[in-house]
CSV table of C-alpha atoms and ligand atoms in Angstrom, one decimal:
chain,number,residue,atom,x,y,z
D,1353,MET,CA,50.9,-112.1,139.1
D,1354,GLY,CA,50.1,-113.5,135.7
D,1355,SER,CA,52.0,-110.7,134.0
D,1356,VAL,CA,54.9,-111.3,136.2
D,1357,SER,CA,55.3,-115.0,135.5
D,1358,HIS,CA,54.3,-114.1,131.8
D,1359,ALA,CA,57.3,-111.9,131.6
D,1360,ALA,CA,59.6,-114.3,133.1
D,1361,MET,CA,58.4,-116.9,130.5
D,1362,ILE,CA,58.7,-114.5,127.7
D,1363,SER,CA,62.3,-113.9,128.7
D,1364,SER,CA,62.9,-117.7,128.6
D,1365,SER,CA,61.8,-118.0,125.1
D,1366,LYS,CA,62.7,-114.5,123.9
D,1367,LEU,CA,66.0,-114.2,125.9
D,1368,SER,CA,66.6,-117.9,125.9
D,1369,TYR,CA,70.3,-118.1,126.4
D,1370,GLY,CA,69.9,-116.2,129.6
D,1371,GLY,CA,70.6,-113.2,127.5
D,1372,GLY,CA,71.0,-110.7,130.2
D,1373,ILE,CA,68.6,-109.1,132.6
D,1374,SER,CA,65.8,-106.9,131.6
D,1375,TYR,CA,66.0,-105.3,135.1
D,1376,ASN,CA,66.5,-101.5,135.5
D,1377,LYS,CA,65.9,-99.8,138.7
D,1378,TYR,CA,66.4,-96.3,139.8
D,1379,LYS,CA,68.7,-97.8,142.3
D,1380,ASN,CA,70.8,-99.4,139.4
D,1381,PRO,CA,74.1,-97.2,139.4
D,1382,GLN,CA,73.8,-96.9,135.7
D,1383,LEU,CA,70.4,-95.7,135.6
D,1384,ARG,CA,70.9,-93.4,138.6
D,1385,THR,CA,73.8,-92.0,136.9
D,1386,SER,CA,71.8,-91.0,133.9
D,1387,VAL,CA,69.0,-89.7,136.3
D,1388,VAL,CA,71.3,-87.7,138.4
D,1389,SER,CA,73.3,-86.4,135.6
D,1390,LEU,CA,69.9,-85.4,133.6
D,1391,ARG,CA,68.8,-83.5,136.8
D,1392,ASN,CA,72.3,-81.9,137.1
D,1393,TRP,CA,72.0,-80.9,133.4
D,1394,ARG,CA,68.6,-79.6,133.6
D,1395,ALA,CA,69.6,-77.3,136.7
D,1396,SER,CA,72.8,-76.0,134.7
D,1397,SER,CA,71.1,-75.8,131.4
D,1398,ARG,CA,68.7,-73.3,132.4
D,1399,ASN,CA,71.3,-71.0,133.9
D,1400,LEU,CA,74.1,-71.5,131.4
D,1401,GLY,CA,72.5,-72.5,128.3
D,1402,VAL,CA,74.5,-75.7,127.9
D,1403,LEU,CA,74.2,-77.5,124.8
D,1404,ALA,CA,75.3,-80.8,125.6
D,1405,ALA,CA,74.4,-83.3,128.2
D,1406,GLN,CA,75.6,-86.5,129.7
D,1407,ILE,CA,73.1,-89.4,129.7
D,1408,GLY,CA,74.5,-92.6,131.1
D,1409,ASN,CA,78.0,-92.8,130.0
D,1410,LYS,CA,77.3,-90.9,126.6
D,1411,GLU,CA,77.8,-87.3,126.0
D,1412,ILE,CA,75.0,-86.0,123.9
D,1413,ASP,CA,75.8,-82.9,121.6
D,1414,PHE,CA,72.6,-81.3,120.8
D,1415,SER,CA,74.2,-79.2,117.7
D,1416,ASP,CA,74.4,-82.5,116.0
D,1417,PRO,CA,71.0,-82.8,113.9
D,1418,ASP,CA,71.0,-86.5,114.3
D,1419,TRP,CA,71.2,-86.4,118.2
D,1420,LYS,CA,67.6,-87.5,118.6
D,1421,THR,CA,68.2,-90.7,116.4
D,1422,LYS,CA,71.5,-91.4,118.2
D,1423,TYR,CA,69.8,-90.9,121.6
D,1424,GLN,CA,67.1,-93.2,120.7
D,1425,ARG,CA,69.6,-95.9,119.2
D,1426,ASP,CA,71.6,-95.7,122.4
D,1427,PHE,CA,68.4,-96.0,124.5
D,1428,GLU,CA,67.6,-99.2,122.4
D,1429,SER,CA,70.9,-100.8,123.0
D,1430,ARG,CA,71.0,-100.1,126.7
D,1431,PHE,CA,67.6,-101.7,127.1
D,1432,ASN,CA,68.1,-104.4,124.4
D,1433,ILE,CA,67.2,-108.1,125.5
D,1434,PRO,CA,69.7,-110.4,123.8
D,1435,HIS,CA,68.2,-113.3,121.7
D,1436,ILE,CA,69.6,-116.8,122.1
D,1437,THR,CA,70.4,-116.6,118.4
D,1438,ASP,CA,72.9,-113.8,119.2
D,1439,VAL,CA,75.0,-116.3,121.0
D,1440,PHE,CA,74.1,-119.6,119.1
D,1441,PRO,CA,73.1,-118.5,115.7
D,1442,ASP,CA,72.3,-122.0,114.9
D,1443,ALA,CA,69.6,-122.5,117.6
D,1444,ASP,CA,66.6,-124.3,116.1
D,1445,PRO,CA,63.2,-122.7,117.0
D,1446,ILE,CA,60.2,-124.8,117.8
D,1447,PRO,CA,56.5,-123.8,117.8
D,1448,SER,CA,55.6,-122.6,121.2
D,1449,THR,CA,54.2,-125.1,123.3
D,1450,PHE,CA,52.2,-122.2,125.4
D,1451,CYS,CA,48.6,-122.8,124.7
D,1452,LEU,CA,46.3,-119.9,124.8
D,1453,LYS,CA,43.6,-121.9,123.1
D,1454,MET,CA,41.9,-122.7,126.4
D,1455,ARG,CA,40.9,-119.0,127.0
D,1456,THR,CA,37.2,-118.5,126.1
D,1457,PRO,CA,36.8,-115.8,123.7
D,1458,VAL,CA,34.0,-113.1,124.5
D,1459,MET,CA,31.2,-112.9,122.1
D,1460,GLU,CA,31.2,-109.2,121.3
D,1461,ASP,CA,34.6,-109.2,120.6
D,1462,PHE,CA,34.1,-111.7,117.7
D,1463,ALA,CA,30.9,-110.4,116.0
D,1464,GLY,CA,31.9,-112.1,112.8
D,1465,GLY,CA,32.3,-115.4,114.5
D,1466,TYR,CA,35.2,-117.1,116.6
D,1467,PRO,CA,38.5,-117.0,114.8
D,1468,SER,CA,40.0,-120.2,114.1
D,1469,ASP,CA,42.8,-121.4,116.5
D,1470,GLU,CA,45.4,-120.7,113.6
D,1471,GLU,CA,44.3,-117.1,113.6
D,1472,TRP,CA,43.9,-116.4,117.3
D,1473,HIS,CA,47.1,-117.7,118.7
D,1474,GLY,CA,47.6,-114.8,121.1
D,1475,TYR,CA,51.4,-114.6,120.6
D,1476,ILE,CA,53.5,-111.4,120.5
D,1477,ASN,CA,55.7,-110.6,117.7
D,1478,ASN,CA,59.3,-110.0,118.4
D,1479,ASN,CA,59.1,-106.6,116.9
D,1480,ASP,CA,56.6,-105.2,119.1
D,1481,ARG,CA,57.4,-102.4,121.1
D,1482,VAL,CA,55.7,-100.3,124.1
D,1483,LEU,CA,56.2,-96.6,124.3
D,1484,LEU,CA,57.6,-95.8,127.7
D,1485,LYS,CA,56.4,-92.5,128.3
D,1486,VAL,CA,53.1,-91.4,127.0
D,1487,ILE,CA,53.2,-87.7,127.9
D,1488,HIS,CA,54.5,-85.7,125.1
D,1489,TYR,CA,56.6,-83.2,127.3
D,1490,SER,CA,56.6,-80.0,125.5
D,1491,SER,CA,57.1,-77.5,128.4
D,1492,PRO,CA,60.1,-77.5,130.6
D,1493,THR,CA,58.2,-75.6,133.3
D,1494,SER,CA,55.5,-78.2,133.5
D,1495,ALA,CA,55.3,-80.4,136.6
D,1496,GLY,CA,57.1,-83.7,136.0
D,1497,ALA,CA,58.6,-82.6,132.7
D,1498,GLU,CA,61.6,-84.4,132.1
D,1499,CYS,CA,63.4,-82.7,129.1
D,1500,ILE,CA,66.5,-84.1,127.6
D,1501,ASP,CA,67.5,-81.2,125.4
D,1502,PRO,CA,67.3,-77.4,125.7
D,1503,ASN,CA,64.3,-77.2,123.6
D,1504,CYS,CA,62.6,-79.8,125.4
D,1505,THR,CA,61.6,-81.8,122.1
D,1506,TRP,CA,60.1,-85.1,122.2
D,1507,VAL,CA,62.2,-88.2,122.4
D,1508,GLU,CA,60.6,-91.5,122.3
D,1509,GLN,CA,61.6,-94.4,124.2
D,1510,TRP,CA,60.5,-97.9,123.3
D,1511,VAL,CA,60.7,-101.1,125.1
D,1512,HIS,CA,60.1,-104.6,124.1
D,1513,ARG,CA,56.4,-105.8,124.6
D,1514,ALA,CA,56.1,-108.8,126.9
D,1515,GLY,CA,53.7,-111.9,126.0
D,1516,PRO,CA,54.3,-115.4,124.8
D,1517,ARG,CA,56.1,-115.9,121.5
D,1518,GLU,CA,55.2,-118.2,118.8
D,1519,LYS,CA,58.7,-119.9,118.6
D,1520,ILE,CA,60.5,-121.2,121.6
D,1521,TYR,CA,64.1,-122.4,121.8
D,1522,PHE,CA,63.8,-124.9,124.7
D,1523,LYS,CA,62.1,-128.2,124.3
D,1524,PRO,CA,60.0,-128.4,127.4
D,1525,GLU,CA,61.1,-132.1,128.0
D,1526,GLU,CA,64.6,-131.0,128.1
D,1527,VAL,CA,64.2,-128.3,130.5
D,1528,LYS,CA,65.1,-128.3,134.3
D,1529,ALA,CA,64.2,-125.2,135.8
D,1530,ALA,CA,65.1,-123.8,139.0
D,1531,ILE,CA,63.7,-120.8,141.0
D,1532,VAL,CA,65.7,-119.1,143.7
D,1533,THR,CA,64.8,-116.2,146.0
D,1534,CYS,CA,67.3,-113.9,147.4
D,1535,GLY,CA,68.0,-110.9,149.4
D,1536,GLY,CA,65.0,-109.7,152.0
D,1537,LEU,CA,61.3,-110.7,151.9
D,1538,CYS,CA,58.8,-108.9,150.0
D,1539,PRO,CA,54.9,-109.6,149.7
D,1540,GLY,CA,54.0,-111.8,146.8
D,1541,LEU,CA,57.0,-113.8,146.6
D,1542,ASN,CA,55.0,-117.0,146.9
D,1543,ASP,CA,52.7,-115.7,144.3
D,1544,VAL,CA,55.4,-115.4,141.9
D,1545,ILE,CA,56.9,-118.9,142.4
D,1546,ARG,CA,53.7,-120.2,142.1
D,1547,GLN,CA,53.0,-118.7,138.7
D,1548,ILE,CA,56.2,-119.4,137.3
D,1549,VAL,CA,55.5,-123.0,138.2
D,1550,ILE,CA,52.1,-123.1,136.7
D,1551,THR,CA,53.2,-121.5,133.6
D,1552,LEU,CA,56.2,-123.7,133.2
D,1553,GLU,CA,53.9,-126.7,133.5
D,1554,ILE,CA,51.4,-125.2,130.7
D,1555,TYR,CA,54.7,-124.9,128.6
D,1556,GLY,CA,55.0,-128.7,129.3
D,1557,VAL,CA,58.1,-128.4,131.7
D,1558,LYS,CA,58.1,-131.4,134.1
D,1559,LYS,CA,61.4,-130.8,135.9
D,1560,ILE,CA,61.2,-127.8,138.1
D,1561,VAL,CA,62.9,-127.2,141.4
D,1562,GLY,CA,63.3,-124.5,144.1
D,1563,ILE,CA,66.6,-123.7,145.6
D,1564,PRO,CA,66.5,-123.2,149.2
D,1565,PHE,CA,67.8,-120.1,150.9
D,1566,GLY,CA,68.9,-118.1,148.1
D,1567,TYR,CA,72.0,-118.6,146.3
D,1568,ARG,CA,73.6,-120.6,149.3
D,1569,GLY,CA,71.1,-123.5,148.3
D,1570,PHE,CA,73.7,-124.1,145.5
D,1571,SER,CA,76.4,-124.8,147.7
D,1572,ASP,CA,75.5,-125.4,151.4
D,1573,GLU,CA,75.5,-129.0,152.3
D,1574,GLY,CA,72.4,-130.3,153.7
D,1575,LEU,CA,70.4,-127.8,151.6
D,1576,SER,CA,68.7,-130.0,148.9
D,1577,GLU,CA,66.7,-128.8,146.0
D,1578,MET,CA,62.8,-128.7,146.6
D,1579,PRO,CA,60.8,-130.4,143.6
D,1580,LEU,CA,57.9,-128.0,142.5
D,1581,SER,CA,54.7,-128.6,140.9
D,1582,ARG,CA,51.3,-127.0,140.5
D,1583,LYS,CA,50.2,-129.4,143.4
D,1584,VAL,CA,53.0,-128.2,145.6
D,1585,VAL,CA,52.5,-124.5,145.0
D,1586,GLN,CA,48.7,-124.5,144.7
D,1587,ASN,CA,48.1,-122.6,147.9
D,1588,VAL,CA,51.5,-121.0,148.6
D,1589,HIS,CA,50.0,-117.5,147.6
D,1590,LEU,CA,47.9,-117.3,150.8
D,1591,SER,CA,51.0,-117.1,152.9
D,1592,GLY,CA,53.6,-114.5,153.1
D,1593,GLY,CA,57.4,-115.2,153.0
D,1594,SER,CA,59.0,-117.3,150.6
D,1595,LEU,CA,58.3,-121.1,150.4
D,1596,LEU,CA,62.0,-121.4,149.5
D,1597,GLY,CA,63.5,-119.3,152.0
D,1598,VAL,CA,65.9,-116.3,151.4
D,1599,SER,CA,69.4,-115.5,152.2
D,1600,ARG,CA,72.1,-112.9,151.5
D,1601,GLY,CA,75.7,-114.0,150.7
D,1602,GLY,CA,76.5,-117.3,149.4
D,1603,PRO,CA,78.9,-119.2,147.0
D,1604,SER,CA,80.9,-117.6,144.2
D,1605,VAL,CA,79.3,-117.0,140.7
D,1606,SER,CA,81.7,-119.9,139.5
D,1607,ASP,CA,80.5,-122.2,142.3
D,1608,ILE,CA,77.1,-121.4,141.4
D,1609,VAL,CA,77.5,-122.2,137.7
D,1610,ASP,CA,79.2,-125.4,138.5
D,1611,SER,CA,76.4,-126.6,140.6
D,1612,MET,CA,73.9,-125.7,137.9
D,1613,GLU,CA,76.0,-127.7,135.4
D,1614,GLU,CA,76.1,-130.8,137.8
D,1615,ARG,CA,72.3,-130.4,138.5
D,1616,GLY,CA,71.6,-130.1,134.7
D,1617,ILE,CA,69.7,-126.6,135.5
D,1618,ASN,CA,69.4,-125.0,131.9
D,1619,MET,CA,66.8,-122.4,133.3
D,1620,LEU,CA,67.1,-120.2,136.2
D,1621,PHE,CA,64.7,-117.9,137.6
D,1622,VAL,CA,66.0,-115.4,140.2
D,1623,LEU,CA,63.6,-113.4,142.2
D,1624,GLY,CA,65.4,-110.7,144.0
D,1625,GLY,CA,66.6,-107.0,144.3
D,1626,ASN,CA,69.7,-105.3,143.1
D,1627,GLY,CA,72.3,-107.7,144.4
D,1628,THR,CA,70.5,-110.6,143.3
D,1629,HIS,CA,70.2,-109.3,139.7
D,1630,ALA,CA,74.2,-108.2,139.8
D,1631,GLY,CA,74.4,-112.0,140.7
D,1632,ALA,CA,72.1,-113.0,137.9
D,1633,ASN,CA,74.0,-111.1,135.5
D,1634,ALA,CA,77.2,-112.6,136.5
D,1635,ILE,CA,75.8,-116.1,136.4
D,1636,HIS,CA,74.6,-115.4,132.8
D,1637,ASP,CA,77.9,-114.0,131.8
D,1638,GLU,CA,79.7,-117.2,133.3
D,1639,CYS,CA,77.1,-119.5,131.4
D,1640,ARG,CA,77.8,-117.7,128.2
D,1641,ARG,CA,81.7,-117.8,128.8
D,1642,ARG,CA,81.1,-121.5,129.2
D,1643,ARG,CA,78.9,-121.7,126.2
D,1644,MET,CA,76.2,-123.3,128.4
D,1645,ARG,CA,72.6,-123.1,126.8
D,1646,VAL,CA,71.1,-121.7,130.0
D,1647,ALA,CA,68.4,-119.1,130.3
D,1648,VAL,CA,68.6,-116.8,133.2
D,1649,VAL,CA,65.6,-114.9,133.9
D,1650,GLY,CA,65.4,-111.9,136.4
D,1651,VAL,CA,62.2,-111.2,138.3
D,1652,PRO,CA,62.8,-107.7,140.0
D,1653,LYS,CA,61.7,-107.6,143.6
D,1654,THR,CA,61.2,-104.4,145.3
D,1655,ILE,CA,58.4,-103.3,147.6
D,1656,ASP,CA,59.3,-99.8,146.7
D,1657,ASN,CA,58.0,-99.9,143.1
D,1658,ASP,CA,60.9,-98.0,142.0
D,1659,ILE,CA,61.6,-99.6,138.7
D,1660,LEU,CA,61.4,-98.0,135.5
D,1661,MET,CA,59.6,-99.5,132.9
D,1662,MET,CA,57.0,-101.4,135.3
D,1663,ASP,CA,53.7,-100.2,135.9
D,1664,LYS,CA,53.9,-101.7,139.5
D,1665,THR,CA,56.2,-104.2,141.3
D,1666,PHE,CA,54.7,-107.1,143.2
D,1667,GLY,CA,54.5,-106.5,146.9
D,1668,PHE,CA,53.9,-102.8,146.4
D,1669,ASP,CA,50.0,-102.9,146.7
D,1670,THR,CA,50.3,-105.2,149.7
D,1671,ALA,CA,52.7,-102.6,151.3
D,1672,VAL,CA,50.3,-99.7,150.6
D,1673,GLU,CA,47.3,-101.5,152.1
D,1674,GLU,CA,49.2,-102.5,155.3
D,1675,ALA,CA,50.5,-99.1,155.7
D,1676,GLN,CA,47.2,-97.7,155.8
D,1677,ARG,CA,46.2,-99.7,158.9
D,1678,ALA,CA,49.0,-98.1,160.7
D,1679,ILE,CA,48.2,-94.7,159.4
D,1680,ASN,CA,44.5,-95.2,160.7
D,1681,SER,CA,45.8,-96.1,164.0
D,1682,ALA,CA,48.1,-93.2,164.3
D,1683,TYR,CA,45.1,-91.0,163.2
D,1684,ILE,CA,42.7,-92.3,165.8
D,1685,GLU,CA,45.6,-91.9,168.5
D,1686,ALA,CA,46.4,-88.4,167.3
D,1687,HIS,CA,42.6,-87.3,167.2
D,1688,SER,CA,42.0,-88.6,170.5
D,1689,ALA,CA,44.9,-86.8,172.4
D,1690,TYR,CA,45.0,-83.2,173.1
D,1691,HIS,CA,47.0,-81.7,170.4
D,1692,GLY,CA,48.1,-85.0,169.1
D,1693,ILE,CA,50.5,-85.5,166.6
D,1694,GLY,CA,50.9,-89.1,164.9
D,1695,ILE,CA,53.9,-90.0,162.9
D,1696,VAL,CA,54.1,-93.0,160.7
D,1697,LYS,CA,57.3,-93.9,159.3
D,1698,LEU,CA,57.2,-96.2,156.2
D,1699,MET,CA,59.7,-98.1,154.0
D,1700,GLY,CA,61.3,-96.2,151.3
D,1701,ARG,CA,64.9,-95.2,151.4
D,1702,ASN,CA,65.2,-93.8,148.0
D,1703,SER,CA,61.6,-93.6,146.9
D,1704,GLY,CA,58.4,-92.4,148.5
D,1705,PHE,CA,55.9,-94.3,146.4
D,1706,ILE,CA,54.8,-96.2,149.3
D,1707,ALA,CA,54.3,-93.3,151.4
D,1708,MET,CA,52.8,-91.3,149.0
D,1709,HIS,CA,50.2,-93.8,147.8
D,1710,ALA,CA,49.6,-94.7,151.2
D,1711,SER,CA,48.8,-90.9,152.4
D,1712,LEU,CA,46.6,-90.5,149.2
D,1713,ALA,CA,44.7,-93.6,149.7
D,1714,SER,CA,44.0,-93.0,153.5
D,1715,GLY,CA,42.8,-89.6,153.3
D,1716,GLN,CA,44.1,-89.0,156.9
D,1717,ILE,CA,47.5,-87.7,156.3
D,1718,ASP,CA,48.3,-84.0,156.7
D,1719,ILE,CA,51.9,-84.0,155.8
D,1720,CYS,CA,53.9,-86.4,153.8
D,1721,LEU,CA,57.6,-86.5,153.5
D,1722,ILE,CA,59.4,-88.3,150.8
D,1723,PRO,CA,63.1,-88.7,149.8
D,1724,GLU,CA,62.5,-87.0,146.3
D,1725,VAL,CA,61.3,-83.7,147.6
D,1726,PRO,CA,63.4,-81.7,149.9
D,1727,PHE,CA,61.9,-79.7,152.5
D,1728,HIS,CA,62.8,-77.1,155.2
D,1729,LEU,CA,62.0,-77.7,158.8
D,1730,HIS,CA,62.1,-74.3,160.0
D,1731,GLY,CA,61.0,-71.0,158.5
D,1732,PRO,CA,57.9,-69.7,157.0
D,1733,LEU,CA,57.9,-72.5,154.4
D,1734,GLY,CA,59.0,-75.1,157.1
D,1735,VAL,CA,57.2,-78.3,158.0
D,1736,LEU,CA,57.1,-77.3,161.6
D,1737,ARG,CA,55.4,-74.0,161.0
D,1738,HIS,CA,52.8,-75.9,159.0
D,1739,LEU,CA,52.3,-78.4,161.9
D,1740,LYS,CA,51.8,-75.7,164.2
D,1741,PHE,CA,49.2,-74.3,162.2
D,1742,LEU,CA,47.5,-77.7,161.8
D,1743,ILE,CA,47.5,-78.0,165.5
D,1744,GLU,CA,46.0,-74.4,166.0
D,1745,THR,CA,43.3,-75.0,163.4
D,1746,LYS,CA,42.6,-78.7,163.3
D,1747,GLY,CA,43.8,-79.7,166.8
D,1748,SER,CA,45.9,-82.6,165.7
D,1749,ALA,CA,47.8,-83.9,162.8
D,1750,VAL,CA,49.2,-87.2,161.2
D,1751,LEU,CA,52.6,-87.2,159.3
D,1752,CYS,CA,53.7,-89.9,157.0
D,1753,VAL,CA,57.4,-90.0,156.5
D,1754,ALA,CA,59.3,-92.3,154.0
D,1755,GLU,CA,62.3,-93.8,155.7
D,1756,GLY,CA,64.7,-91.9,153.7
D,1757,ALA,CA,63.0,-88.3,153.7
D,1758,GLY,CA,65.1,-85.4,154.7
D,1759,GLN,CA,68.3,-87.4,155.2
D,1760,VAL,CA,70.0,-84.1,155.0
D,1761,TRP,CA,68.3,-82.9,158.3
D,1762,TYR,CA,69.8,-86.0,159.9
D,1763,THR,CA,73.2,-85.5,158.5
D,1764,THR,CA,73.0,-82.0,159.5
D,1765,MET,CA,72.2,-82.8,162.9
D,1766,PHE,CA,75.0,-85.2,163.6
D,1767,SER,CA,77.7,-83.4,161.7
D,1768,TYR,CA,76.5,-79.8,162.7
D,1769,GLN,CA,76.8,-78.8,159.0
D,1770,LYS,CA,74.7,-76.3,157.4
D,1771,PRO,CA,72.3,-78.2,155.0
D,1772,ASP,CA,72.7,-77.2,151.5
D,1773,VAL,CA,68.9,-77.6,150.4
D,1774,HIS,CA,67.5,-75.7,147.4
D,1775,LEU,CA,63.7,-75.4,147.2
E,739,ATP,N1,77.7,-108.3,142.4
E,739,ATP,C1,77.3,-109.3,142.8
E,739,ATP,N2,77.8,-110.6,142.0
E,739,ATP,C2,77.3,-111.7,142.4
E,739,ATP,N3,76.4,-112.0,143.5
E,739,ATP,C3,76.0,-110.8,144.0
E,739,ATP,C4,76.3,-109.7,143.8
E,739,ATP,N4,75.7,-108.7,144.6
E,739,ATP,C5,75.0,-109.5,145.4
E,739,ATP,N5,75.1,-110.8,145.1
E,739,ATP,C6,74.3,-111.9,145.7
E,739,ATP,O1,73.0,-111.7,145.5
E,739,ATP,C7,72.3,-112.1,146.8
E,739,ATP,C8,71.3,-111.1,147.1
E,739,ATP,O2,71.9,-109.7,147.3
E,739,ATP,P1,71.5,-108.8,148.5
E,739,ATP,O3,71.6,-109.3,149.8
E,739,ATP,O4,72.2,-107.5,148.1
E,739,ATP,O5,70.0,-108.5,148.2
E,739,ATP,P2,69.1,-107.9,147.2
E,739,ATP,O6,69.1,-108.9,145.8
E,739,ATP,O7,69.7,-106.5,146.7
E,739,ATP,O8,67.5,-107.7,147.7
E,739,ATP,P3,67.1,-106.5,148.8
E,739,ATP,O9,66.7,-105.4,148.0
E,739,ATP,O10,66.1,-107.3,149.4
E,739,ATP,O11,68.5,-106.1,149.7
E,739,ATP,C9,73.4,-112.4,147.8
E,739,ATP,O12,73.5,-113.7,147.7
E,739,ATP,C10,74.5,-111.8,147.4
E,739,ATP,O13,75.8,-112.7,147.6
E,740,F6P,O1,67.6,-101.6,155.9
E,740,F6P,P1,67.9,-102.3,154.7
E,740,F6P,O2,67.9,-103.8,154.8
E,740,F6P,O3,69.1,-101.7,154.0
E,740,F6P,O4,66.3,-102.1,153.8
E,740,F6P,C1,65.9,-100.7,153.6
E,740,F6P,C2,65.6,-100.5,152.3
E,740,F6P,O5,64.8,-101.6,151.7
E,740,F6P,C3,63.5,-101.3,151.7
E,740,F6P,O6,62.6,-101.7,152.7
E,740,F6P,C4,63.0,-102.2,150.4
E,740,F6P,O7,63.9,-101.8,149.2
E,740,F6P,C5,63.6,-99.9,151.4
E,740,F6P,O8,62.3,-99.2,151.4
E,740,F6P,C6,64.4,-99.3,152.3
E,740,F6P,O9,64.9,-98.1,152.2
């Protein structure tokens, strides 16, 4: 959780003026477009030798010797995090009030003696970048290869490195920070709230509030903001849900920003999914339009772990762990019954990470079906044939099915159309 809150704090010092939301998910339409079109291109390029591809909204012309540089520049601009000085060029930086000096250095790391405080500040330079993909894809036939051009040459993709910055643009004593959780619940929400509060306090921020029940808390009468402090959040990570409550729907963006202005909120942390971040982006745009010095920080919430650029999203581990309990029960049921078949359906409408990780971790699953991988039900390579084989050989079987797996079969059964599945 530390890293999540850290990312948030970076955003507030680095993004400062709410400079956009560094949140991109597979579900994000723009990203999805690029993924889909990339896939389409791969399929067609093999057959037709196509020399151009559509990435995002841009057409790439591979005959241009500079295509790679242009691609990289385009990537950089799409994932760029605006800085407060982009909007307020005269914004004055102050030395960070975030203090890393309380961390105890390990002896072996500092054989020549401990560095002085000045030397060992632990801040991250704004120019630091992290390489997004570490595999140097060179063969289009390799499993998992994602080639961009016909020759499958290496294209680097760099993103900003997270961490506290040496200079910040908000004086802690002038900050009123608000945290809001929207959409559905996800394990870990309270951990994130807690860590944001604790980190803000480390920076020296005293005014921290929670907005109750999502964006509604900005408008609904009778919902008052909740003062937050280390004392209030100390043990909240021990229980699930959201201390602040969640909701869908709510006031217009303009009403939200009016409310923020009235309350004097100049730092807003939004925890939520796609909709929440669309809202956060709109709030940022509106603040920017009104030239309000407000930082809007998005903390992506998805139990599915389907966000590009993140190793793991909060809540995913818990989901995988809990899923294994269901799998274990299904396994016991299936193995205790004559020719028993256990089916565990797990979350994941568009992504199979939970199902896949839970299946692998449990070691009790015979067949795992996920949305990303099409499959046949019937025929020699079909799931049913394999299931029959398992029953005949093992006597029982357990399947793990992600919610969105095989939707084509569902559609087919109800529309009576022949599925168009290519394996
Ligand atoms: N385009 C948008 N502009 C402004 N606000 C939005 C937009 N889309 C959604 N919201 C607001 O964001 C909040 C949460 O959205 P939503 O209910 O879609 O959940 P979510 O963030 O996608 O989370 P989950 O993944 O759990 O569904 C709602 O209060 C909704 O009004
Ligand atoms: O039924 P709903 O509320 O649309 O949510 C289902 C989706 O949300 C998730 O549970 C979480 O993103 C997905 O696994 C699932 O596909």
